[in-house]
mmCIF file of C-alpha atoms in Angstrom:
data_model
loop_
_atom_site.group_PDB
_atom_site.id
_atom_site.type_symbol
_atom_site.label_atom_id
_atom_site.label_comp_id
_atom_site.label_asym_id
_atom_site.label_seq_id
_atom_site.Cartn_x
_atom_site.Cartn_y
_atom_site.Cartn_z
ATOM 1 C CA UNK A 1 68.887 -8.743 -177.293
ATOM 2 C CA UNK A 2 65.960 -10.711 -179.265
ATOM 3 C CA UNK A 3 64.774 -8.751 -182.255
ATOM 4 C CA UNK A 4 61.769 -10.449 -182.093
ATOM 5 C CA UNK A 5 59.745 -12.885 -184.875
ATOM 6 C CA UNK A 6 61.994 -12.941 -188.302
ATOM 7 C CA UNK A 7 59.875 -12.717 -191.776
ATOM 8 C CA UNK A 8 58.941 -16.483 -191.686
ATOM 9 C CA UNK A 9 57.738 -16.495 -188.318
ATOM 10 C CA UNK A 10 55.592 -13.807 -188.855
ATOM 11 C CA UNK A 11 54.228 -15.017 -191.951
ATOM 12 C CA UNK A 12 53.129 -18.319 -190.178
ATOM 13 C CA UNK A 13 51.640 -16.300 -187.308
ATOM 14 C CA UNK A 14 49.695 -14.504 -189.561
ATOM 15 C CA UNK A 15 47.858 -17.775 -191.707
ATOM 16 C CA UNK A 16 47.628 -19.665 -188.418
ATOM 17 C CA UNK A 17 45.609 -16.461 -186.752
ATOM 18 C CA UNK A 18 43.305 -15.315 -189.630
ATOM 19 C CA UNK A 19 42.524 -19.004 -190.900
ATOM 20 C CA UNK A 20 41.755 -21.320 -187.625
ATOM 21 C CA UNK A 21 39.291 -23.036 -189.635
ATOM 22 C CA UNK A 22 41.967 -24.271 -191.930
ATOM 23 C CA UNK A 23 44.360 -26.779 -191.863
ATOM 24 C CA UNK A 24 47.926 -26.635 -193.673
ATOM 25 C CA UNK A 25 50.163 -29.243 -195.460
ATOM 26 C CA UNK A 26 54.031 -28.449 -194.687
ATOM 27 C CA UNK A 27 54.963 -27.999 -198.307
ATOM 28 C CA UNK A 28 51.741 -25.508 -198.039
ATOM 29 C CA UNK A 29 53.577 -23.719 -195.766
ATOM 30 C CA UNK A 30 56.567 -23.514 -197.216
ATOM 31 C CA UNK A 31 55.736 -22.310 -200.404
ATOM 32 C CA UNK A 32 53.431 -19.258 -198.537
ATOM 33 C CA UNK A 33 56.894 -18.417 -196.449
ATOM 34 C CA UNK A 34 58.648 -18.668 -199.864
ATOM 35 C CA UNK A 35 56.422 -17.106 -202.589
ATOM 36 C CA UNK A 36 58.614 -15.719 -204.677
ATOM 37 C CA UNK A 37 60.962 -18.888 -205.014
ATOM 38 C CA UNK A 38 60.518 -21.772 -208.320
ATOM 39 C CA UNK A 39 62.167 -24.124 -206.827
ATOM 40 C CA UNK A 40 61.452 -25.292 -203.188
ATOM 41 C CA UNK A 41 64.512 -26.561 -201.812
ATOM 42 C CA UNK A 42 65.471 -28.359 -198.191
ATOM 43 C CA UNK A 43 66.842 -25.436 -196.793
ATOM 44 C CA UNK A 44 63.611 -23.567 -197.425
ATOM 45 C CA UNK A 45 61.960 -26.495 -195.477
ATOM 46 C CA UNK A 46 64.122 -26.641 -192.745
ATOM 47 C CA UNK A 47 63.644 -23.156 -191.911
ATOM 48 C CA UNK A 48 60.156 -23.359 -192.494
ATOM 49 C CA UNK A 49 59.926 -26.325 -189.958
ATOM 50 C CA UNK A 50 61.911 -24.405 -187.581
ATOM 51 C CA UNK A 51 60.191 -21.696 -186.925
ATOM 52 C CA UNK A 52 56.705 -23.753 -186.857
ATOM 53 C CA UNK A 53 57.782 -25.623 -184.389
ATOM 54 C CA UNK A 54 57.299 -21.917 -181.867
ATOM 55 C CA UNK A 55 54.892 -20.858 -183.825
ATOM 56 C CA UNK A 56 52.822 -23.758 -183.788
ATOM 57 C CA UNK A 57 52.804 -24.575 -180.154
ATOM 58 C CA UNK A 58 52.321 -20.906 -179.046
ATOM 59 C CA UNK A 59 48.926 -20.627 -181.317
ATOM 60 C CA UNK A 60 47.815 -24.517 -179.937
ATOM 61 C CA UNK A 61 47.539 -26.365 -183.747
ATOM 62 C CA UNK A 62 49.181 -29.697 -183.845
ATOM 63 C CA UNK A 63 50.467 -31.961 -186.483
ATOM 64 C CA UNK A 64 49.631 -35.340 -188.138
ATOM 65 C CA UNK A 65 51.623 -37.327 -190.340
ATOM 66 C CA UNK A 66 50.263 -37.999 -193.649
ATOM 67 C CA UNK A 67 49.491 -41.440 -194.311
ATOM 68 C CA UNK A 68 52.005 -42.935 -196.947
ATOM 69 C CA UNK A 69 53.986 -39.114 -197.216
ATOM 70 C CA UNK A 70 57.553 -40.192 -195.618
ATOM 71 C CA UNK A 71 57.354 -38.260 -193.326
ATOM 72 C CA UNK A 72 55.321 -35.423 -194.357
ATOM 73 C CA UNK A 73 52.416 -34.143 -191.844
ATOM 74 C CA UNK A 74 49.321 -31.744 -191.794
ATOM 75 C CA UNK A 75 48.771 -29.099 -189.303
ATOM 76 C CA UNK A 76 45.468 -28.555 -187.798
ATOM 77 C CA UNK A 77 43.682 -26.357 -185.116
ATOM 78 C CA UNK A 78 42.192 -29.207 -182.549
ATOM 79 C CA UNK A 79 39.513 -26.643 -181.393
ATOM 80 C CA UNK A 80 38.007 -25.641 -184.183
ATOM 81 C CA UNK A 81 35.713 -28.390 -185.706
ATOM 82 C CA UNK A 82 36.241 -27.532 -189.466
ATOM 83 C CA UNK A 83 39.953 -27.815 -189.174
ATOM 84 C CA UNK A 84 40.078 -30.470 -186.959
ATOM 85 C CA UNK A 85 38.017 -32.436 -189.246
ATOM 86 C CA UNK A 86 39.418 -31.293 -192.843
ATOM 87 C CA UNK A 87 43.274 -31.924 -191.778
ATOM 88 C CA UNK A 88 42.637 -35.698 -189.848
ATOM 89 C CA UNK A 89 40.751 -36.379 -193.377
ATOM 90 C CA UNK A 90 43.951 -35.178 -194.852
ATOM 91 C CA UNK A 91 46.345 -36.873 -192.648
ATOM 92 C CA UNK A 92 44.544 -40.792 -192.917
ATOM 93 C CA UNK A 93 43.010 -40.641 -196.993
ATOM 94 C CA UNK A 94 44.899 -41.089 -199.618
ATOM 95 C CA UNK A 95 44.675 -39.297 -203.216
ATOM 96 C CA UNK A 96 45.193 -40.861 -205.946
ATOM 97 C CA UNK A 97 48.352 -42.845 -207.454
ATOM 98 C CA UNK A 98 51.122 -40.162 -209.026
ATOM 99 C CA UNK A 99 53.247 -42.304 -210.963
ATOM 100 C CA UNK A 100 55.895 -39.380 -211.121
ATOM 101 C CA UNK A 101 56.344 -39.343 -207.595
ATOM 102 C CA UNK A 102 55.698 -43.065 -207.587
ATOM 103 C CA UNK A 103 52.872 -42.804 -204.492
ATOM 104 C CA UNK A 104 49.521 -41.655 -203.865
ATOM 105 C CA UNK A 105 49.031 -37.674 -203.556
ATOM 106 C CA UNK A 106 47.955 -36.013 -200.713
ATOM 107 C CA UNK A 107 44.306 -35.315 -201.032
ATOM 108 C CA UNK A 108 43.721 -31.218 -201.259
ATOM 109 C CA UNK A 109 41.943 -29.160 -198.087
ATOM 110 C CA UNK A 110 38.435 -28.464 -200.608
ATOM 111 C CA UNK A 111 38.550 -32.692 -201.328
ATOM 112 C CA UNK A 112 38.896 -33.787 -197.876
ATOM 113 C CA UNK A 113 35.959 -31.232 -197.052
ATOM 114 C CA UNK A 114 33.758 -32.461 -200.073
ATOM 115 C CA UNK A 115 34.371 -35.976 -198.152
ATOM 116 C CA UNK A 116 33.190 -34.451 -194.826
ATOM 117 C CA UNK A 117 30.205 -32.948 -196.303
ATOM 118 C CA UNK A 118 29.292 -36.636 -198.302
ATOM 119 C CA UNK A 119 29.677 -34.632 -202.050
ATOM 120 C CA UNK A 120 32.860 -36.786 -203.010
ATOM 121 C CA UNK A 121 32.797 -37.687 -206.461
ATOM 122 C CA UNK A 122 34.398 -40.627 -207.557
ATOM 123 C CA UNK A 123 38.139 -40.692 -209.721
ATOM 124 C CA UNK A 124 39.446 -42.700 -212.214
ATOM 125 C CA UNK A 125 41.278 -44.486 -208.852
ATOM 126 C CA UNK A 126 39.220 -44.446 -206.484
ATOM 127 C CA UNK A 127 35.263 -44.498 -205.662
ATOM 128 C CA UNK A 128 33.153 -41.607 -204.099
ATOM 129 C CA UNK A 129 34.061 -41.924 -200.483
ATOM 130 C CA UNK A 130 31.912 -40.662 -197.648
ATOM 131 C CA UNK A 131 32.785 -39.970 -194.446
ATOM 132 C CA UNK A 132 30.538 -37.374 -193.388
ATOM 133 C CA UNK A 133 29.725 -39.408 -190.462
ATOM 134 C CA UNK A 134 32.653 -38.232 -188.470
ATOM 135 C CA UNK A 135 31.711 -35.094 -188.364
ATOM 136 C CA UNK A 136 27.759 -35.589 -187.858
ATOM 137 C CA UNK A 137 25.869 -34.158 -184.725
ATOM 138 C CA UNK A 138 26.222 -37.675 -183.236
ATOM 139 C CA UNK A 139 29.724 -38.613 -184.583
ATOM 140 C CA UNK A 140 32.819 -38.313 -183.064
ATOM 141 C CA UNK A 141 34.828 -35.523 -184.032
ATOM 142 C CA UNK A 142 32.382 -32.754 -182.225
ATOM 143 C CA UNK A 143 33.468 -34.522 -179.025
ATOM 144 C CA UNK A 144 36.660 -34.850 -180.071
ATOM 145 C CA UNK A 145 37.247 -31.072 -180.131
ATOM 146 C CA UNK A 146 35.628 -30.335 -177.283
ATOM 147 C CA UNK A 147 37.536 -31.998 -175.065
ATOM 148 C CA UNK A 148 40.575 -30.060 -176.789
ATOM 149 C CA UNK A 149 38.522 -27.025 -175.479
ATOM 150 C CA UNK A 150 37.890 -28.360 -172.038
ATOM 151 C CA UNK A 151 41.703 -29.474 -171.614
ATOM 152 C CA UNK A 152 43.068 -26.189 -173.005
ATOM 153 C CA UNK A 153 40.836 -24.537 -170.166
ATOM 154 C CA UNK A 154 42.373 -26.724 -167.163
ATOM 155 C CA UNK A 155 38.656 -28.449 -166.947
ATOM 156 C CA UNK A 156 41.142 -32.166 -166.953
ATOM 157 C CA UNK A 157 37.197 -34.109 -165.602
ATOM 158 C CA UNK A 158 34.980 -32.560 -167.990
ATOM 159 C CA UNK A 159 38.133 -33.502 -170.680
ATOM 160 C CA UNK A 160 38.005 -36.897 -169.256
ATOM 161 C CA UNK A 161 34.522 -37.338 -169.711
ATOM 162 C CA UNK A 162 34.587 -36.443 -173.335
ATOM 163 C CA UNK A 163 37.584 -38.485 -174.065
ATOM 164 C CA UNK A 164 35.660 -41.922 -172.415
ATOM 165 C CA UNK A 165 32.425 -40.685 -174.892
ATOM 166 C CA UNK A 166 35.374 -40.071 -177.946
ATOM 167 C CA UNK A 167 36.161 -43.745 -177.726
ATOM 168 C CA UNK A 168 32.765 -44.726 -177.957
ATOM 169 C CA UNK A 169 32.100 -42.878 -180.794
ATOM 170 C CA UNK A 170 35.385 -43.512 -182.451
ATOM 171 C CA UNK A 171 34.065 -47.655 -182.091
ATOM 172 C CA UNK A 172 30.474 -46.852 -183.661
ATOM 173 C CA UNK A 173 32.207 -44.710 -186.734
ATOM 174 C CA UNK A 174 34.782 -47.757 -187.731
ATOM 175 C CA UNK A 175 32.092 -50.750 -186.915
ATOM 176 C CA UNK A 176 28.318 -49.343 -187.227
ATOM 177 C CA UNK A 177 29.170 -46.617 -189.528
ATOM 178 C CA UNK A 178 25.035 -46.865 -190.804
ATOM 179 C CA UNK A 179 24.087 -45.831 -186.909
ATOM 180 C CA UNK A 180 25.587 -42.343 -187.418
ATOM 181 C CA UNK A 181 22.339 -40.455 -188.733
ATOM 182 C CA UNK A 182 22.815 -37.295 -186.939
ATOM 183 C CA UNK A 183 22.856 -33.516 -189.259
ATOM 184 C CA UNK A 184 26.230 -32.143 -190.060
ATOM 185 C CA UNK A 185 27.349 -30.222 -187.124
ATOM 186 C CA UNK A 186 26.848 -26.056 -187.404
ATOM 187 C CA UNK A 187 29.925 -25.685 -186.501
ATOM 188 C CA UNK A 188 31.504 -27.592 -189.275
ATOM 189 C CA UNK A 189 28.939 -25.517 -191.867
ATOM 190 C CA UNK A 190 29.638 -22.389 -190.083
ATOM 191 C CA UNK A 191 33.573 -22.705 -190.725
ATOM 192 C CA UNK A 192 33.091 -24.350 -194.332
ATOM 193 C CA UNK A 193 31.770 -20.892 -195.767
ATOM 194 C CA UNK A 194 34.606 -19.543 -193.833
ATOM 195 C CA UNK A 195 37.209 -21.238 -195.572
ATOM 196 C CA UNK A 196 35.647 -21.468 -198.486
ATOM 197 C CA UNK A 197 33.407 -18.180 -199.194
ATOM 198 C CA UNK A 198 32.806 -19.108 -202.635
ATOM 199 C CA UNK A 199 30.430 -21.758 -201.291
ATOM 200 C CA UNK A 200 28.445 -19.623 -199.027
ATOM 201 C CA UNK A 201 25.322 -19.226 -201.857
ATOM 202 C CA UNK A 202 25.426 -23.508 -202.004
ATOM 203 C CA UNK A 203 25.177 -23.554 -198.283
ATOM 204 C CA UNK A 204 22.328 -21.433 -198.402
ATOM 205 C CA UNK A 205 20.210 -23.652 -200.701
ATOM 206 C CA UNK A 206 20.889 -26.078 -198.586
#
């Protein structure tokens, strides 16, 4: 007889249901399933990994490796705009060089978002880097999540629809970045004071 979800099962369950606005490294998760530990080690990833592989497809989120990680991925909610948004930024830009791990770190949840909302500031590595235009009312991403939402409802011609008006956008964002002029989507300044309640008061002023 099944006695049910063990400790780190449960744990996951419970950041993936009270933060779908958020999206998660896999050494993120680890560490939450293993607080108390100093050292992470592989068998606290494997069993980590294990378990989000049920937990993960039950709640809907999906994963995306990590550009230049070996192997390492982010994990995202594809219909919610904010996390959709915050963990592709994760998964494609790069941090900046570590020389002790000899390769560029993975940029942090609040960076990526500072990127989304065009408030990067520059490092000694890299420039300021905006890229709020994937996320504007006429950018990509907004369509890109809805027709998670319409496929995830069995609507597969409305889904369709917005996947043909994806790759348009998708084309204007890499080539004719400048014709993006459209306002941050709500949705994506709805779920930033969300995740990030400290910055509800600089939302406001703005």
């Amino acid at each position: 007889m099944s006695r049910g979800p063990g400790r780190i099962e449960r744990t996951l369950q419970q950041m993936l249901c009270e933060h779908p606005h958020t999206a998660f490294t896999a050494d993120e998760l680890v560490v939450a399933c293993f607080p108390d530990e100093h050292q992470i080690l592989k068998k606290h990833r494997v069993s980590v990994l294990r378990s989000l592989r049920k937990v993960g497809d039950a709640a809907g989120w999906v994963s995306e490796f990590i550009s230049g990680q070996r192997g390492t991925f982010v994990l995202y909610n594809p219909t919610n705009l904010h996390s959709y948004a915050v963990g592709r930024t994760r998964a494609r830009e790069q941090g900046d060089w570590s020389r002790t791990s000899a390769r560029c770190a993975v940029i942090s949840a609040e960076k990526a978002e500072s990127m989304l909302m065009g408030l990067d500031t520059p490092t000694y590595w890299r420039k300021a880097r905006d890229e709020s235009r994937w996320v504007r009312t006429d950018g990509p991403y907004p369509v890109a999540v809805a027709r998670w939402v319409a496929r995830n409802s069995g609507n597969d011609a409305e889904a369709e629809k917005l996947w043909e008006e994806f790759q348009i956008r998708i084309k204007t964002a890499v080539f004719l970045p400048k014709t993006i002029v459209g306002e941050i989507h709500p949705d994506f300044l709805k779920d930033r004071v969300r995740a990030n309640p400290s910055q509800e008061t600089l939302c406001a002023r703005h």
